[in-house]
């Protein structure tokens, strides 16, 4: 077969789509390596066994699983890589970076994907891929306290964990001339652990990378960045330095395409969820309601979620958007209860008492389920949920029209991000609404979904923070 004459080659994929694409360049590299050696190389092993295994540490910036749904910055990128290879993705978590490198050398995984800088990977004698993101080290402190200006002026306690060697040396050198600063070094702490400790005033300062701060700042709303400690450093995947660069070469091609096609920007939008749209007061109110109201209804969300195959955090996020978890809430238009059901919806869903929390959550879940089933089955799990939520707010016929207009605009009608963009700029001649109404209501639907995504992400991260971390092996069926 003359591979150079092909534009693309399809491989059967067991992940998001039934088919996935591998570029000609990838295949040429694969074939070239095959021809030059009689032994099975790293890329061949992955393709032969049908599984790509990544090694990582559990966390929001890496990988986590809640209620059967997988998420995390590294996971979403690696999952797309596995899809491009036409293989399943297996995730193995370890407790720290030292365990990751030991596991890689022991053959437990194919690569390390753990928000590692190229400096850290080089220190551990690993090959590193092209960068896919850049991070800096930031000194964080608690809002309300004086903003630190220089490290030499710090007073109080600073908790450190797994910081780059040069940074620890720099801080310790500073401490020699500053007896008012006390350092606590605990290698077992994650970035979120350190952020929580400063958030709750257990310590005055810590140092975390900018990715961790941006991803978690809405659940730690009392934190702020005081000092940029380092220049931005590239994040990369780590590969065994065994002379075999077959998998690394394909990974580099993938990362290049992933960035040039703006897919990395889509993941950033999904993970960061524009926290600037939500003020500190929004986060404070959410935290207050989480502590005061959510405990009363958490068991109901979990029960109905288990029955209807949803994340409990999703149902809770919808209820917070609808009623702020007020079971007796009633609007001037007559919608009532935790999920703010209309009388017509309650009758359709066979709900007798909208003010009964269990019935309200059940009615909302059944109605969302109905909307999801009305959408094309080819649409991926998470996109179906966001489209269904938009229909929950804007009406199914209006969302179907928006999907049609998205296709007409040569965008992907199966992706919420593309339909979302269309809703923000609805045609003034929309058949379902006249004039500015279509534009206004489209924006309201987007704001509705954005808010639920924000609350969902908050609840997921809070669940992750309160959960027990243990090494694990996972294959995901659902993606966030």
Short mmCIF file of C-alpha atoms in Angstrom, two decimals:
data_model
loop_
_atom_site.label_atom_id
_atom_site.label_comp_id
_atom_site.label_asym_id
_atom_site.label_seq_id
_atom_site.Cartn_x
_atom_site.Cartn_y
_atom_site.Cartn_z
CA UNK A 1 0.00 0.00 0.00
CA UNK A 2 1.34 3.44 -0.94
CA UNK A 3 0.55 5.40 2.22
CA UNK A 4 1.84 8.68 0.81
CA UNK A 5 -1.09 8.77 -1.63
CA UNK A 6 -3.70 8.69 1.11
CA UNK A 7 -5.14 11.81 2.69
CA UNK A 8 -6.13 10.07 5.89
CA UNK A 9 -6.52 6.60 7.37
CA UNK A 10 -9.44 5.55 9.57
CA UNK A 11 -9.06 3.39 12.63
CA UNK A 12 -11.93 1.86 14.54
CA UNK A 13 -12.22 3.73 17.84
CA UNK A 14 -13.79 2.50 21.07
CA UNK A 15 -14.08 5.96 22.54
CA UNK A 16 -16.15 9.05 21.71
CA UNK A 17 -16.81 8.48 17.99
CA UNK A 18 -17.12 5.18 16.15
CA UNK A 19 -14.34 6.26 13.79
CA UNK A 20 -11.25 8.39 14.36
CA UNK A 21 -8.52 9.82 12.17
CA UNK A 22 -4.76 9.49 12.16
CA UNK A 23 -2.85 11.82 9.89
CA UNK A 24 -0.58 10.57 7.12
CA UNK A 25 2.45 11.93 8.93
CA UNK A 26 1.66 9.77 11.95
CA UNK A 27 1.34 6.65 9.82
CA UNK A 28 4.55 7.38 7.90
CA UNK A 29 6.45 7.67 11.16
CA UNK A 30 4.88 4.42 12.34
CA UNK A 31 5.79 2.58 9.15
CA UNK A 32 9.30 4.06 9.05
CA UNK A 33 10.01 2.81 12.54
CA UNK A 34 8.54 -0.57 11.65
CA UNK A 35 10.86 -0.91 8.67
CA UNK A 36 13.97 0.09 10.62
CA UNK A 37 13.64 -2.39 13.44
CA UNK A 38 12.58 -5.97 14.03
CA UNK A 39 11.41 -5.42 17.63
CA UNK A 40 7.99 -4.10 18.63
CA UNK A 41 8.21 -0.39 19.39
CA UNK A 42 6.19 1.64 21.90
CA UNK A 43 3.63 2.85 19.38
CA UNK A 44 3.07 -0.68 18.07
CA UNK A 45 2.50 -1.96 21.62
CA UNK A 46 -0.20 0.63 22.20
CA UNK A 47 -1.94 -0.13 18.90
CA UNK A 48 -1.62 -3.90 19.32
CA UNK A 49 -3.19 -4.00 22.77
CA UNK A 50 -5.79 -1.34 21.90
CA UNK A 51 -5.08 0.70 25.02
CA UNK A 52 -3.10 3.83 25.84
CA UNK A 53 -2.22 3.93 29.55
CA UNK A 54 -1.39 7.27 31.13
CA UNK A 55 0.08 7.76 34.60
CA UNK A 56 -1.17 10.74 36.57
CA UNK A 57 -2.08 12.13 39.97
CA UNK A 58 -5.71 12.64 40.92
CA UNK A 59 -6.80 16.26 40.81
CA UNK A 60 -8.76 18.90 38.89
CA UNK A 61 -5.79 19.77 36.68
CA UNK A 62 -5.06 16.13 35.89
CA UNK A 63 -7.83 13.51 36.24
CA UNK A 64 -10.75 12.73 38.50
CA UNK A 65 -13.89 10.63 38.35
CA UNK A 66 -17.15 11.50 40.09
CA UNK A 67 -20.44 9.67 39.72
CA UNK A 68 -19.05 7.70 36.79
CA UNK A 69 -18.05 10.82 34.85
CA UNK A 70 -14.38 11.48 34.09
CA UNK A 71 -12.85 14.93 33.94
CA UNK A 72 -9.58 16.81 34.37
CA UNK A 73 -7.36 18.96 32.18
CA UNK A 74 -4.80 16.24 31.39
CA UNK A 75 -7.45 13.57 30.98
CA UNK A 76 -9.40 15.52 28.35
CA UNK A 77 -6.27 16.04 26.25
CA UNK A 78 -5.05 12.45 26.63
CA UNK A 79 -8.49 11.07 25.84
CA UNK A 80 -8.48 12.92 22.52
CA UNK A 81 -5.02 11.50 21.80
CA UNK A 82 -6.26 7.97 22.47
CA UNK A 83 -9.24 8.63 20.22
CA UNK A 84 -6.92 9.73 17.42
CA UNK A 85 -4.95 6.51 17.83
CA UNK A 86 -8.18 4.51 17.76
CA UNK A 87 -7.55 2.94 21.17
CA UNK A 88 -9.13 3.05 24.61
CA UNK A 89 -7.67 5.24 27.34
CA UNK A 90 -6.67 3.70 30.67
CA UNK A 91 -5.78 5.98 33.58
CA UNK A 92 -3.58 4.91 36.47
CA UNK A 93 -3.25 7.33 39.38
CA UNK A 94 -0.38 7.51 41.85
CA UNK A 95 0.14 9.58 44.97
CA UNK A 96 3.08 11.75 43.88
CA UNK A 97 5.54 12.43 41.06
CA UNK A 98 8.13 10.02 42.45
CA UNK A 99 5.62 7.16 42.25
CA UNK A 100 4.78 8.20 38.68
CA UNK A 101 8.39 7.95 37.50
CA UNK A 102 8.85 4.60 39.26
CA UNK A 103 5.66 3.28 37.62
CA UNK A 104 6.78 4.48 34.18
CA UNK A 105 10.14 2.73 34.53
CA UNK A 106 8.33 -0.40 35.76
CA UNK A 107 6.27 -0.49 32.56
CA UNK A 108 2.93 0.28 34.22
CA UNK A 109 2.10 3.03 31.73
CA UNK A 110 3.01 4.55 28.39
CA UNK A 111 3.46 8.15 29.47
CA UNK A 112 3.16 10.57 32.38
CA UNK A 113 0.43 13.21 32.03
CA UNK A 114 0.46 15.09 35.32
CA UNK A 115 0.92 18.82 34.64
CA UNK A 116 4.67 18.31 34.77
CA UNK A 117 7.03 21.04 33.59
CA UNK A 118 9.82 20.21 31.18
CA UNK A 119 12.29 21.11 33.95
CA UNK A 120 10.80 18.47 36.27
CA UNK A 121 10.75 15.85 33.51
CA UNK A 122 14.36 16.56 32.53
CA UNK A 123 15.42 16.26 36.18
CA UNK A 124 13.95 12.76 36.18
CA UNK A 125 15.77 11.83 32.96
CA UNK A 126 12.61 11.56 30.85
CA UNK A 127 11.87 12.53 27.28
CA UNK A 128 9.31 15.31 27.15
CA UNK A 129 6.77 16.16 24.48
CA UNK A 130 6.05 19.46 22.84
CA UNK A 131 4.40 21.84 25.34
CA UNK A 132 0.62 22.15 25.38
CA UNK A 133 0.31 24.80 28.11
CA UNK A 134 2.46 27.18 30.14
CA UNK A 135 2.35 27.77 33.89
CA UNK A 136 4.09 29.99 36.39
CA UNK A 137 4.58 29.50 40.12
CA UNK A 138 2.49 31.95 42.16
CA UNK A 139 2.56 32.92 45.82
CA UNK A 140 -0.98 32.93 47.17
CA UNK A 141 -2.37 34.59 50.28
CA UNK A 142 -5.74 35.17 51.93
CA UNK A 143 -7.80 38.19 50.87
CA UNK A 144 -8.13 40.78 53.59
CA UNK A 145 -4.51 40.40 54.64
CA UNK A 146 -1.86 42.82 53.34
CA UNK A 147 -0.82 41.93 49.79
CA UNK A 148 2.81 40.72 49.84
CA UNK A 149 5.19 42.72 47.70
CA UNK A 150 8.50 40.84 48.03
CA UNK A 151 9.43 37.43 49.42
CA UNK A 152 11.91 39.09 51.79
CA UNK A 153 9.02 41.00 53.41
CA UNK A 154 6.87 37.95 54.21
CA UNK A 155 5.78 37.36 57.79
CA UNK A 156 4.05 34.21 59.00
CA UNK A 157 3.83 30.59 57.85
CA UNK A 158 4.25 29.17 54.36
CA UNK A 159 3.34 25.60 53.43
CA UNK A 160 5.26 23.99 50.55
CA UNK A 161 4.96 20.67 48.73
CA UNK A 162 6.68 19.27 45.65
CA UNK A 163 7.88 22.68 44.49
CA UNK A 164 10.62 22.85 41.83
CA UNK A 165 14.09 22.43 43.35
CA UNK A 166 15.28 25.88 42.28
CA UNK A 167 12.23 27.45 43.92
CA UNK A 168 12.69 25.67 47.26
CA UNK A 169 16.34 26.73 47.28
CA UNK A 170 15.32 30.32 46.56
CA UNK A 171 12.75 30.37 49.37
CA UNK A 172 15.11 28.80 51.89
CA UNK A 173 17.83 31.28 51.03
CA UNK A 174 15.33 34.07 51.62
CA UNK A 175 14.35 32.54 54.96
CA UNK A 176 17.92 32.80 56.24
CA UNK A 177 17.63 36.58 56.08
CA UNK A 178 14.00 36.64 57.21
CA UNK A 179 13.41 34.98 60.60
CA UNK A 180 9.76 36.12 60.52
CA UNK A 181 8.96 33.53 57.81
CA UNK A 182 8.40 29.91 58.88
CA UNK A 183 8.41 27.14 56.27
CA UNK A 184 6.47 23.89 56.51
CA UNK A 185 7.39 21.33 53.83
CA UNK A 186 4.92 18.45 53.42
CA UNK A 187 5.52 16.38 50.23
CA UNK A 188 2.16 14.60 50.56
CA UNK A 189 0.10 17.75 49.94
CA UNK A 190 -1.46 18.56 46.58
CA UNK A 191 -1.94 22.05 45.21
CA UNK A 192 -5.61 21.96 46.22
CA UNK A 193 -4.62 20.87 49.74
CA UNK A 194 -2.33 23.89 50.02
CA UNK A 195 -4.96 26.24 48.62
CA UNK A 196 -7.50 24.98 51.12
CA UNK A 197 -5.07 25.46 54.02
CA UNK A 198 -4.49 29.10 53.13
CA UNK A 199 -8.20 29.57 52.38
CA UNK A 200 -9.12 28.36 55.89
CA UNK A 201 -6.33 30.44 57.46
CA UNK A 202 -4.27 27.45 58.64
CA UNK A 203 -1.27 29.01 56.91
CA UNK A 204 -0.53 32.50 55.64
CA UNK A 205 1.02 31.63 52.27
CA UNK A 206 1.73 28.89 49.82
CA UNK A 207 3.03 28.50 46.28
CA UNK A 208 0.98 26.82 43.55
CA UNK A 209 1.13 26.78 39.77
CA UNK A 210 -1.08 29.15 37.80
CA UNK A 211 -3.14 26.34 36.24
CA UNK A 212 -4.12 24.98 39.65
CA UNK A 213 -5.02 28.45 40.89
CA UNK A 214 -7.14 29.35 37.85
CA UNK A 215 -8.99 26.05 37.97
CA UNK A 216 -9.74 26.11 41.70
CA UNK A 217 -10.05 29.78 42.54
CA UNK A 218 -13.85 29.81 42.46
CA UNK A 219 -14.02 27.24 45.28
CA UNK A 220 -11.30 29.10 47.20
CA UNK A 221 -12.70 32.60 46.75
CA UNK A 222 -10.77 34.00 49.71
CA UNK A 223 -7.45 33.48 47.92
CA UNK A 224 -5.52 35.92 45.75
CA UNK A 225 -2.19 35.93 43.95
CA UNK A 226 0.42 38.01 45.73
CA UNK A 227 3.67 37.49 43.82
CA UNK A 228 4.60 35.87 40.52
CA UNK A 229 7.47 33.68 41.71
CA UNK A 230 8.69 32.33 38.37
CA UNK A 231 8.54 32.89 34.64
CA UNK A 232 6.10 30.76 32.67
CA UNK A 233 7.30 27.20 32.08
CA UNK A 234 6.04 24.69 29.49
CA UNK A 235 3.95 21.69 30.54
CA UNK A 236 4.65 18.46 28.68
CA UNK A 237 4.03 14.72 28.80
CA UNK A 238 6.87 12.52 30.01
CA UNK A 239 8.13 9.43 28.18
CA UNK A 240 10.66 6.76 29.11
CA UNK A 241 14.15 7.62 27.88
CA UNK A 242 14.79 4.25 26.27
CA UNK A 243 15.80 5.36 22.78
CA UNK A 244 12.36 4.56 21.34
CA UNK A 245 10.63 7.77 20.25
CA UNK A 246 7.83 6.24 18.17
CA UNK A 247 5.00 7.11 20.59
CA UNK A 248 6.62 10.42 21.49
CA UNK A 249 6.81 11.45 17.83
CA UNK A 250 3.11 10.73 17.27
CA UNK A 251 2.25 12.55 20.50
CA UNK A 252 4.14 15.62 19.27
CA UNK A 253 2.19 15.61 16.00
CA UNK A 254 -1.05 15.27 17.93
CA UNK A 255 -0.21 18.15 20.29
CA UNK A 256 0.74 20.36 17.34
CA UNK A 257 -2.61 19.68 15.64
CA UNK A 258 -4.48 19.97 18.94
CA UNK A 259 -3.13 23.48 19.47
CA UNK A 260 -3.41 24.73 15.88
CA UNK A 261 -7.02 23.52 15.70
CA UNK A 262 -7.79 25.46 18.93
CA UNK A 263 -8.95 22.31 20.72
CA UNK A 264 -6.77 23.20 23.69
CA UNK A 265 -8.71 26.47 23.94
CA UNK A 266 -12.00 24.53 24.03
CA UNK A 267 -10.69 22.48 26.96
CA UNK A 268 -9.53 25.59 28.79
CA UNK A 269 -12.98 27.10 28.35
CA UNK A 270 -14.57 23.89 29.64
CA UNK A 271 -12.29 23.66 32.67
CA UNK A 272 -12.04 27.32 33.63
CA UNK A 273 -15.70 28.12 32.85
CA UNK A 274 -15.09 31.85 32.80
CA UNK A 275 -14.96 32.39 36.58
CA UNK A 276 -14.59 36.13 35.92
CA UNK A 277 -18.33 36.14 35.12
CA UNK A 278 -19.01 35.15 38.73
CA UNK A 279 -18.02 37.57 41.48
CA UNK A 280 -16.55 36.79 44.90
CA UNK A 281 -19.98 37.51 46.37
CA UNK A 282 -21.49 34.81 44.07
CA UNK A 283 -18.95 32.31 45.39
CA UNK A 284 -19.54 33.37 48.97
CA UNK A 285 -23.29 32.89 48.60
CA UNK A 286 -22.80 29.50 46.94
CA UNK A 287 -20.51 28.39 49.77
CA UNK A 288 -23.06 29.61 52.32
CA UNK A 289 -25.92 27.76 50.64
CA UNK A 290 -23.75 24.65 50.28
CA UNK A 291 -23.21 24.61 54.03
CA UNK A 292 -26.72 25.64 55.11
CA UNK A 293 -29.16 24.20 52.57
CA UNK A 294 -27.51 21.49 50.47
CA UNK A 295 -27.02 18.97 53.34
CA UNK A 296 -30.81 18.75 53.69
CA UNK A 297 -31.28 17.66 50.07
CA UNK A 298 -28.00 15.97 49.12
CA UNK A 299 -29.42 12.48 49.77
CA UNK A 300 -32.37 13.25 47.48
CA UNK A 301 -30.11 14.39 44.64
CA UNK A 302 -28.03 11.24 45.05
CA UNK A 303 -31.07 8.96 45.16
CA UNK A 304 -32.71 10.39 42.02
CA UNK A 305 -29.36 10.64 40.20
CA UNK A 306 -28.75 6.95 40.84
CA UNK A 307 -32.24 6.08 39.58
CA UNK A 308 -32.05 8.20 36.43
CA UNK A 309 -28.33 7.74 35.64
CA UNK A 310 -27.22 11.34 36.25
CA UNK A 311 -24.49 12.90 38.34
CA UNK A 312 -25.98 14.02 41.62
CA UNK A 313 -23.89 17.18 41.31
CA UNK A 314 -25.62 17.96 37.99
CA UNK A 315 -29.10 17.75 39.52
CA UNK A 316 -27.92 19.81 42.48
CA UNK A 317 -26.43 22.44 40.15
CA UNK A 318 -29.71 22.74 38.24
CA UNK A 319 -31.63 23.10 41.50
CA UNK A 320 -29.26 25.81 42.71
CA UNK A 321 -29.70 27.73 39.47
CA UNK A 322 -33.48 27.35 39.69
CA UNK A 323 -34.18 27.97 43.39
CA UNK A 324 -30.93 28.30 45.38
CA UNK A 325 -32.00 25.00 47.00
CA UNK A 326 -35.22 26.50 48.36
CA UNK A 327 -37.88 23.78 48.32
CA UNK A 328 -40.68 26.34 48.81
CA UNK A 329 -39.54 28.73 46.10
CA UNK A 330 -42.36 30.20 43.95
CA UNK A 331 -42.00 32.62 41.06
CA UNK A 332 -44.52 35.26 39.92
CA UNK A 333 -45.21 33.08 36.87
CA UNK A 334 -46.20 30.10 39.03
CA UNK A 335 -43.19 27.78 38.75
CA UNK A 336 -42.45 26.18 42.09
CA UNK A 337 -40.14 23.99 44.14
CA UNK A 338 -36.47 23.00 44.14
CA UNK A 339 -36.46 22.50 40.37
CA UNK A 340 -39.02 25.29 39.69
CA UNK A 341 -41.38 23.11 37.66
CA UNK A 342 -44.33 24.55 35.77
CA UNK A 343 -47.74 23.06 36.44
CA UNK A 344 -47.84 21.61 32.92
CA UNK A 345 -44.42 19.96 33.34
CA UNK A 346 -45.43 18.53 36.71
CA UNK A 347 -48.58 17.00 35.19
CA UNK A 348 -46.61 15.59 32.25
CA UNK A 349 -44.00 14.07 34.59
CA UNK A 350 -46.79 12.77 36.92
CA UNK A 351 -45.65 14.92 39.86
CA UNK A 352 -48.45 15.63 42.35
CA UNK A 353 -46.70 18.05 44.72
CA UNK A 354 -44.12 20.42 43.28
CA UNK A 355 -43.15 21.61 46.77
CA UNK A 356 -42.14 18.10 47.85
CA UNK A 357 -38.33 18.02 47.38
CA UNK A 358 -38.19 14.37 46.28
CA UNK A 359 -40.99 14.80 43.73
CA UNK A 360 -39.54 18.06 42.45
CA UNK A 361 -36.08 16.60 41.81
CA UNK A 362 -37.63 13.50 40.23
CA UNK A 363 -39.79 15.67 37.95
CA UNK A 364 -36.83 17.81 36.89
CA UNK A 365 -34.66 14.75 36.21
CA UNK A 366 -37.39 13.04 34.16
CA UNK A 367 -37.99 16.17 32.13
CA UNK A 368 -34.27 16.61 31.44
CA UNK A 369 -34.09 12.94 30.51
CA UNK A 370 -36.95 13.43 28.06
CA UNK A 371 -35.19 16.38 26.40
CA UNK A 372 -31.94 14.40 26.12
CA UNK A 373 -33.71 11.52 24.36
CA UNK A 374 -35.23 13.97 21.86
CA UNK A 375 -31.77 15.03 20.69
CA UNK A 376 -29.91 13.02 18.02
CA UNK A 377 -28.15 9.98 19.46
CA UNK A 378 -24.99 10.83 17.54
CA UNK A 379 -24.45 13.84 19.83
CA UNK A 380 -21.90 13.06 22.50
CA UNK A 381 -22.95 12.61 26.16
CA UNK A 382 -21.88 15.96 27.63
CA UNK A 383 -22.99 17.99 24.59
CA UNK A 384 -26.42 16.33 24.80
CA UNK A 385 -26.70 17.46 28.42
CA UNK A 386 -25.79 21.08 27.64
CA UNK A 387 -28.14 21.19 24.64
CA UNK A 388 -30.92 19.62 26.72
CA UNK A 389 -30.37 22.19 29.48
CA UNK A 390 -30.59 24.98 26.92
CA UNK A 391 -33.89 23.44 25.78
CA UNK A 392 -34.97 23.19 29.45
CA UNK A 393 -34.64 26.98 29.57
CA UNK A 394 -35.32 28.15 25.99
CA UNK A 395 -37.61 25.45 24.64
CA UNK A 396 -36.75 22.40 22.54
CA UNK A 397 -38.08 23.84 19.26
CA UNK A 398 -35.91 26.92 19.66
CA UNK A 399 -32.82 24.81 20.33
CA UNK A 400 -33.60 22.60 17.33
CA UNK A 401 -33.77 25.75 15.21
CA UNK A 402 -30.46 26.95 16.67
CA UNK A 403 -28.92 23.56 15.83
CA UNK A 404 -30.17 23.90 12.24
CA UNK A 405 -28.74 27.42 11.96
CA UNK A 406 -25.43 26.17 13.36
CA UNK A 407 -25.25 23.58 10.58
CA UNK A 408 -26.15 26.22 7.98
CA UNK A 409 -23.26 28.34 9.29
CA UNK A 410 -20.88 25.41 8.58
CA UNK A 411 -20.29 24.81 12.27
CA UNK A 412 -20.72 21.49 14.09
CA UNK A 413 -24.38 21.22 15.20
CA UNK A 414 -23.45 18.37 17.55
CA UNK A 415 -21.12 20.53 19.66
CA UNK A 416 -22.56 22.73 22.39
CA UNK A 417 -19.69 25.22 21.99
CA UNK A 418 -20.76 25.90 18.39
CA UNK A 419 -24.49 26.03 19.15
CA UNK A 420 -23.69 28.29 22.11
CA UNK A 421 -21.92 30.73 19.79
CA UNK A 422 -24.95 30.70 17.48
CA UNK A 423 -27.33 31.40 20.37
CA UNK A 424 -25.30 34.45 21.31
CA UNK A 425 -25.82 35.83 17.78
CA UNK A 426 -29.23 34.51 16.77
CA UNK A 427 -30.56 35.62 13.42
CA UNK A 428 -32.95 38.56 13.87
CA UNK A 429 -35.29 36.77 11.44
CA UNK A 430 -35.53 33.68 13.65
CA UNK A 431 -38.86 31.97 13.07
CA UNK A 432 -39.45 31.24 16.76
CA UNK A 433 -38.95 34.80 18.04
CA UNK A 434 -39.16 38.16 16.36
CA UNK A 435 -36.56 40.90 16.41
CA UNK A 436 -34.45 41.34 19.52
CA UNK A 437 -36.37 38.66 21.44
CA UNK A 438 -34.48 35.82 19.75
CA UNK A 439 -31.13 37.42 20.49
CA UNK A 440 -32.09 38.22 24.09
CA UNK A 441 -33.55 34.79 24.86
CA UNK A 442 -30.60 33.07 23.19
CA UNK A 443 -28.25 34.97 25.49
CA UNK A 444 -30.39 34.04 28.49
CA UNK A 445 -30.22 30.35 27.53
CA UNK A 446 -26.43 30.56 27.25
CA UNK A 447 -26.19 32.28 30.62
CA UNK A 448 -28.44 29.58 32.10
CA UNK A 449 -26.19 26.74 30.86
CA UNK A 450 -23.00 28.64 31.74
CA UNK A 451 -24.24 29.10 35.30
CA UNK A 452 -25.14 25.43 35.72
CA UNK A 453 -21.74 24.41 34.34
CA UNK A 454 -20.10 26.74 36.84
CA UNK A 455 -22.10 25.37 39.79
CA UNK A 456 -21.54 21.80 38.58
CA UNK A 457 -17.80 22.35 38.38
CA UNK A 458 -17.84 23.88 41.86
CA UNK A 459 -19.68 20.87 43.32
CA UNK A 460 -17.43 18.40 41.51
CA UNK A 461 -14.32 20.06 42.86
CA UNK A 462 -15.77 20.23 46.36
CA UNK A 463 -16.56 16.51 46.18
CA UNK A 464 -13.04 15.85 44.95
CA UNK A 465 -11.57 17.92 47.76
CA UNK A 466 -13.53 16.00 50.39
CA UNK A 467 -12.85 12.57 48.87
CA UNK A 468 -10.13 10.14 49.81
CA UNK A 469 -7.31 9.86 47.28
CA UNK A 470 -5.94 6.40 46.58
CA UNK A 471 -4.03 4.89 43.64
CA UNK A 472 -6.49 3.56 41.06
CA UNK A 473 -6.93 2.21 37.53
CA UNK A 474 -9.86 3.52 35.49
CA UNK A 475 -11.38 3.26 32.03
CA UNK A 476 -14.01 5.93 31.45
CA UNK A 477 -17.34 5.46 29.76
CA UNK A 478 -18.59 9.04 30.28
CA UNK A 479 -16.69 12.30 29.83
CA UNK A 480 -17.57 15.62 31.39
#
